[in-house]
PDB file of C-alpha atoms in Angstrom:
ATOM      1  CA  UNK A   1       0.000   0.000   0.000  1.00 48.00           C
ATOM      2  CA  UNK A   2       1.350   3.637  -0.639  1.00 65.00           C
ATOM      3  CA  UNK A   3       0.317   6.768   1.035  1.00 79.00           C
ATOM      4  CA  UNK A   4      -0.401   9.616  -1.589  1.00 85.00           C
ATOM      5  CA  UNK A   5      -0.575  12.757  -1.681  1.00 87.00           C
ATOM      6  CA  UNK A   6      -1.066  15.900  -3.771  1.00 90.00           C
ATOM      7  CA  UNK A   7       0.754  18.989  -4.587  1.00 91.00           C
ATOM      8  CA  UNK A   8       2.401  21.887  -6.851  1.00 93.00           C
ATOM      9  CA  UNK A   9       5.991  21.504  -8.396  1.00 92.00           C
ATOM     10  CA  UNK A  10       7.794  24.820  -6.913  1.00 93.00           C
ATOM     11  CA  UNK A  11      10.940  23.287  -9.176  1.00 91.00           C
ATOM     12  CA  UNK A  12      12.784  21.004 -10.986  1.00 93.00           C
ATOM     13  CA  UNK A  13      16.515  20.057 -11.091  1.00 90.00           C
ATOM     14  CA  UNK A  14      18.797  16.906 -12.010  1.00 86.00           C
ATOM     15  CA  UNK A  15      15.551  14.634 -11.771  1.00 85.00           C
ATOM     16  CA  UNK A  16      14.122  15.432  -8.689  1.00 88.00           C
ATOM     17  CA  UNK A  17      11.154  18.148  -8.017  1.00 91.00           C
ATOM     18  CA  UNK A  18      10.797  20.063  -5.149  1.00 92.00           C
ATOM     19  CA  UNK A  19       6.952  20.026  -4.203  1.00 92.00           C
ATOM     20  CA  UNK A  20       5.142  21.963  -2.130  1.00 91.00           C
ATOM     21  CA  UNK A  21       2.330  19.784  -0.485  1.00 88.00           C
ATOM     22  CA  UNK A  22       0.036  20.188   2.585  1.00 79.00           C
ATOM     23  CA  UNK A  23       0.635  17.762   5.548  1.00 65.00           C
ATOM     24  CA  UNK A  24      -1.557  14.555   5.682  1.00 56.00           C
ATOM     25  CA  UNK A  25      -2.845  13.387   8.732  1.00 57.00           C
ATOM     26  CA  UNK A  26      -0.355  11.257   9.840  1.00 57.00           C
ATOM     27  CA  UNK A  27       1.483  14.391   9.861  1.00 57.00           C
ATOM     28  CA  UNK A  28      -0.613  16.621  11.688  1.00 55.00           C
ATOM     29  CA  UNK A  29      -1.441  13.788  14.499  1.00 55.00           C
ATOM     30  CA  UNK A  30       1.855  13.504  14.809  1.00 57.00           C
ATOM     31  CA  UNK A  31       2.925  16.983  15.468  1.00 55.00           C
ATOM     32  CA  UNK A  32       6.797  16.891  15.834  1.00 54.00           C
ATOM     33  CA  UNK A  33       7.105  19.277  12.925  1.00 55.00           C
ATOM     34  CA  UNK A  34       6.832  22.826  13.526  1.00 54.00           C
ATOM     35  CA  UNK A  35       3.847  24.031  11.818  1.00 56.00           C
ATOM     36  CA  UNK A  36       1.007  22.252   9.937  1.00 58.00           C
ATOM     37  CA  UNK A  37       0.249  24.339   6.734  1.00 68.00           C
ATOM     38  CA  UNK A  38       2.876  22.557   4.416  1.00 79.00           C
ATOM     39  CA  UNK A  39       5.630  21.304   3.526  1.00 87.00           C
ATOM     40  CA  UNK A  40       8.803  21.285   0.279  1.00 88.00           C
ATOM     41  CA  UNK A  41      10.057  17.410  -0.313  1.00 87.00           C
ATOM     42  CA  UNK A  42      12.042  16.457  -2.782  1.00 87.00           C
ATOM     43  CA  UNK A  43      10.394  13.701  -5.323  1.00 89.00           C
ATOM     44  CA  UNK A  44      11.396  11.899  -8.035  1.00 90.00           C
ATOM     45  CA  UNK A  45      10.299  13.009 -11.554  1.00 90.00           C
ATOM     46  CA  UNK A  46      10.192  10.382 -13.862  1.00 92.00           C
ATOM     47  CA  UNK A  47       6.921  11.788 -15.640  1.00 91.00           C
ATOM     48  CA  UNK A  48       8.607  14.913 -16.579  1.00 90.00           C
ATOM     49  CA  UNK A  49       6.603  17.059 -14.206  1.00 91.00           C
ATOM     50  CA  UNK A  50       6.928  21.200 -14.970  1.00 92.00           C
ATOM     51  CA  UNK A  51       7.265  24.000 -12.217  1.00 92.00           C
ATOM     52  CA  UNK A  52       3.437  25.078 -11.602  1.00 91.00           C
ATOM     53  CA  UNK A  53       1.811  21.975 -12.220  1.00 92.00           C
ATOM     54  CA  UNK A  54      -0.449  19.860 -10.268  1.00 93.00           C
ATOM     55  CA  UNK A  55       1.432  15.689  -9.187  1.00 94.00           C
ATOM     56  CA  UNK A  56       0.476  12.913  -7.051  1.00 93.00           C
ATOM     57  CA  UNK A  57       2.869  11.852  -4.844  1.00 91.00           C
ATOM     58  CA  UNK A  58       3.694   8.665  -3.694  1.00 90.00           C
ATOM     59  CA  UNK A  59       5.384   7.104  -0.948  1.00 85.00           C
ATOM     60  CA  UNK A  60       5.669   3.545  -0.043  1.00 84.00           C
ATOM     61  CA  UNK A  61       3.955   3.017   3.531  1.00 85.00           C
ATOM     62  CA  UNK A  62       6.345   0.230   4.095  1.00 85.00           C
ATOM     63  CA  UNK A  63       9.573   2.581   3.823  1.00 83.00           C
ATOM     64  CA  UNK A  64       7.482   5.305   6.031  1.00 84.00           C
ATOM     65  CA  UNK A  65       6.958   3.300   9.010  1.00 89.00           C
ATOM     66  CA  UNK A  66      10.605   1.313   9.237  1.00 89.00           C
ATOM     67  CA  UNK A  67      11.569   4.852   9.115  1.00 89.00           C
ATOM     68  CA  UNK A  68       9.349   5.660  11.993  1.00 90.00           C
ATOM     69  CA  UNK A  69      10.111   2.292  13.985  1.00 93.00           C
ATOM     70  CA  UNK A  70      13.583   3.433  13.382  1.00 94.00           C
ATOM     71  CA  UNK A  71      13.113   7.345  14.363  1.00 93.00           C
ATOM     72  CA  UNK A  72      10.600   6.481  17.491  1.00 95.00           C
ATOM     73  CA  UNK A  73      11.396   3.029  18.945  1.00 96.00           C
ATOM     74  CA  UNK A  74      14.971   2.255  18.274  1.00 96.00           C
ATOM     75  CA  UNK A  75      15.627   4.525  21.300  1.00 97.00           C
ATOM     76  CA  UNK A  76      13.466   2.974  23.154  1.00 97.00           C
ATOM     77  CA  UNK A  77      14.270  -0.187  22.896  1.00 97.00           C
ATOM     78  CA  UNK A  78      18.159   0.648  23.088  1.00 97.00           C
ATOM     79  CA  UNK A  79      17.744   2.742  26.734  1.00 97.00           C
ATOM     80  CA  UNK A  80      16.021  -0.678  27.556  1.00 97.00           C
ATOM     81  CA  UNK A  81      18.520  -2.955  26.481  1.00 97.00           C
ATOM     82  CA  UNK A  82      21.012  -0.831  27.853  1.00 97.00           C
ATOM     83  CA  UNK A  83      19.940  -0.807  31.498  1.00 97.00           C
ATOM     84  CA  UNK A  84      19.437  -4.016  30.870  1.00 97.00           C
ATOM     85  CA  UNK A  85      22.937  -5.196  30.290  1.00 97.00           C
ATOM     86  CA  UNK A  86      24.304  -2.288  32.722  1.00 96.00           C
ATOM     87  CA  UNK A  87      22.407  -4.348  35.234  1.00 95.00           C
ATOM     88  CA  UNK A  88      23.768  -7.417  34.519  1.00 95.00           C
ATOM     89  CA  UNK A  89      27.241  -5.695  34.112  1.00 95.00           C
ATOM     90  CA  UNK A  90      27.076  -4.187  37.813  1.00 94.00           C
ATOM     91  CA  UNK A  91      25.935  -7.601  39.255  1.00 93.00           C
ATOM     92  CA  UNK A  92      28.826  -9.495  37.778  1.00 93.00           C
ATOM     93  CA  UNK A  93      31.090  -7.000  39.210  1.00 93.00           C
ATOM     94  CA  UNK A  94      29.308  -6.877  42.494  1.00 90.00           C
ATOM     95  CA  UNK A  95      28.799  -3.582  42.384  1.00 91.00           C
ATOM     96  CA  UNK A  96      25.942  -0.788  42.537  1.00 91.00           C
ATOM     97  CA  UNK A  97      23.156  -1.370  39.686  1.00 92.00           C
ATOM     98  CA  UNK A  98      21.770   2.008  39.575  1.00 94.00           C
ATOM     99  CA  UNK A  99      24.733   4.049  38.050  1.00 95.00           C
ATOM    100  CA  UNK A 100      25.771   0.976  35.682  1.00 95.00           C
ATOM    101  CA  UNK A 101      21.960   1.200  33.855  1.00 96.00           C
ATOM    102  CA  UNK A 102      21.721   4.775  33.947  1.00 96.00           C
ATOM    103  CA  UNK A 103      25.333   4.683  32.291  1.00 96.00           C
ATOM    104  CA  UNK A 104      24.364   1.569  29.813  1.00 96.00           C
ATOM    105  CA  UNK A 105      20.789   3.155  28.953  1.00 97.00           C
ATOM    106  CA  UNK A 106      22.832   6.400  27.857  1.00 97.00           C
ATOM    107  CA  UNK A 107      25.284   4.537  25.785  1.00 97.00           C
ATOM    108  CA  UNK A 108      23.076   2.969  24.230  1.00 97.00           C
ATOM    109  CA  UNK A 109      20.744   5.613  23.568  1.00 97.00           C
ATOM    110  CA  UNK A 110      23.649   7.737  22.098  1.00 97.00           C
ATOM    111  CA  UNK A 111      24.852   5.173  20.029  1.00 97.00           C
ATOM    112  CA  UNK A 112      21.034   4.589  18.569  1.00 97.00           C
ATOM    113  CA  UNK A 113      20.776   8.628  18.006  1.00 97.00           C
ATOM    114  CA  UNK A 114      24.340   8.456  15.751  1.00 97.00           C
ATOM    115  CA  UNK A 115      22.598   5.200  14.005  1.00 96.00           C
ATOM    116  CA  UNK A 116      19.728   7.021  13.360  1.00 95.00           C
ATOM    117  CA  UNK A 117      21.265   9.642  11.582  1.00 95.00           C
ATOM    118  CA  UNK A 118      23.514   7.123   9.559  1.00 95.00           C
ATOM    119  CA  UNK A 119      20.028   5.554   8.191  1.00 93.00           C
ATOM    120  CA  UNK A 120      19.179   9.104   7.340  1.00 90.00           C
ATOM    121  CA  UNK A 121      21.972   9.931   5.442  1.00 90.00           C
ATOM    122  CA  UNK A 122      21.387   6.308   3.670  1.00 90.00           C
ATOM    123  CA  UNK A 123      17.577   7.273   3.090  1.00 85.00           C
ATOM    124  CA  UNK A 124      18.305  10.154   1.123  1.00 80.00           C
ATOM    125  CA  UNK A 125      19.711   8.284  -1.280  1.00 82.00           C
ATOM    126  CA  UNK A 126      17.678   5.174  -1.631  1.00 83.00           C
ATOM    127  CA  UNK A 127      15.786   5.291  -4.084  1.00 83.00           C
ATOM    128  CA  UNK A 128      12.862   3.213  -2.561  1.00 82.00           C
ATOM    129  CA  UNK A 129      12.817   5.786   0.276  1.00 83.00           C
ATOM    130  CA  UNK A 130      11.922   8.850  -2.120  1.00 85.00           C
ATOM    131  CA  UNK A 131       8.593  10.225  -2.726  1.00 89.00           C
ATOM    132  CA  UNK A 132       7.486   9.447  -6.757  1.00 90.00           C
ATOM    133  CA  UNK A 133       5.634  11.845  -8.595  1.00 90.00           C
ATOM    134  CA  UNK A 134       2.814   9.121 -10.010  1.00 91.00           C
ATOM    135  CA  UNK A 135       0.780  11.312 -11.715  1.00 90.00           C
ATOM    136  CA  UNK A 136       0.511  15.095 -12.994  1.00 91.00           C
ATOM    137  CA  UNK A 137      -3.160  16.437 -13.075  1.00 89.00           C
ATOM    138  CA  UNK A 138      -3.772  18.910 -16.186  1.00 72.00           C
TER     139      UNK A 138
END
């Protein structure tokens, strides 16, 4: 399934459009973004679409919510794990628990924030993570 979404082609360089679109609920529900009138995203172009006119966007729900699990739960789950093994950590060395989760939840939570913005980086230029213009309305 694929979310879509319309919008207006502000430009177009190398392939990819810059299109101004309004938010979709997800987005406003959400609310981590400043604002909620709209927003520019970069889209593939392989129609051929022309500043000014009307697209449909598309956007593969799959690649949208690994990239939320990613953004929202990796951290999560990695202050968990890290207290977790902290704890274990602190009993093997007989020592106080408290300190070694705190310290293992914030390694871990560090090292998911640099991950996160490694998969970034790698998202920008997958190809199955970009928006598609599918359609251009006349």
């Amino acid at each position: 399934m694929e979310g879509q979404q319309e919008g207006v082609v502000l430009s177009v360089e190398n392939g990819l459009a810059k299109v101004k679109t309004s938010r979709h609920n997800d987005c406003e529900n959400c609310g981590s973004c400043p604002g909620n009138a709209a927003i520019v995203l970069d889209a593939r172009n392989p129609l051929g679409a022309k500043p000014g006119q009307r697209v449909l966007i598309e956007i593969k729900e799959a690649e949208m919510l690994k990239s939320a699990f990613i953004v929202y739960m990796l951290p999560l789950i990695a202050i968990f794990a890290g207290a977790t093994l902290g704890g274990y950590l602190a009993e093997h060395l007989a020592a106080e628990a408290l300190w070694f989760q705190v310290g293992g939840g914030g390694v871990a939570f560090v090292s998911s924030v640099y991950y996160i913005k490694y998969f970034d980086r790698k998202a920008r230029t997958n190809i199955k993570m970009q928006p598609v213009i599918s359609r251009i309305f006349e």
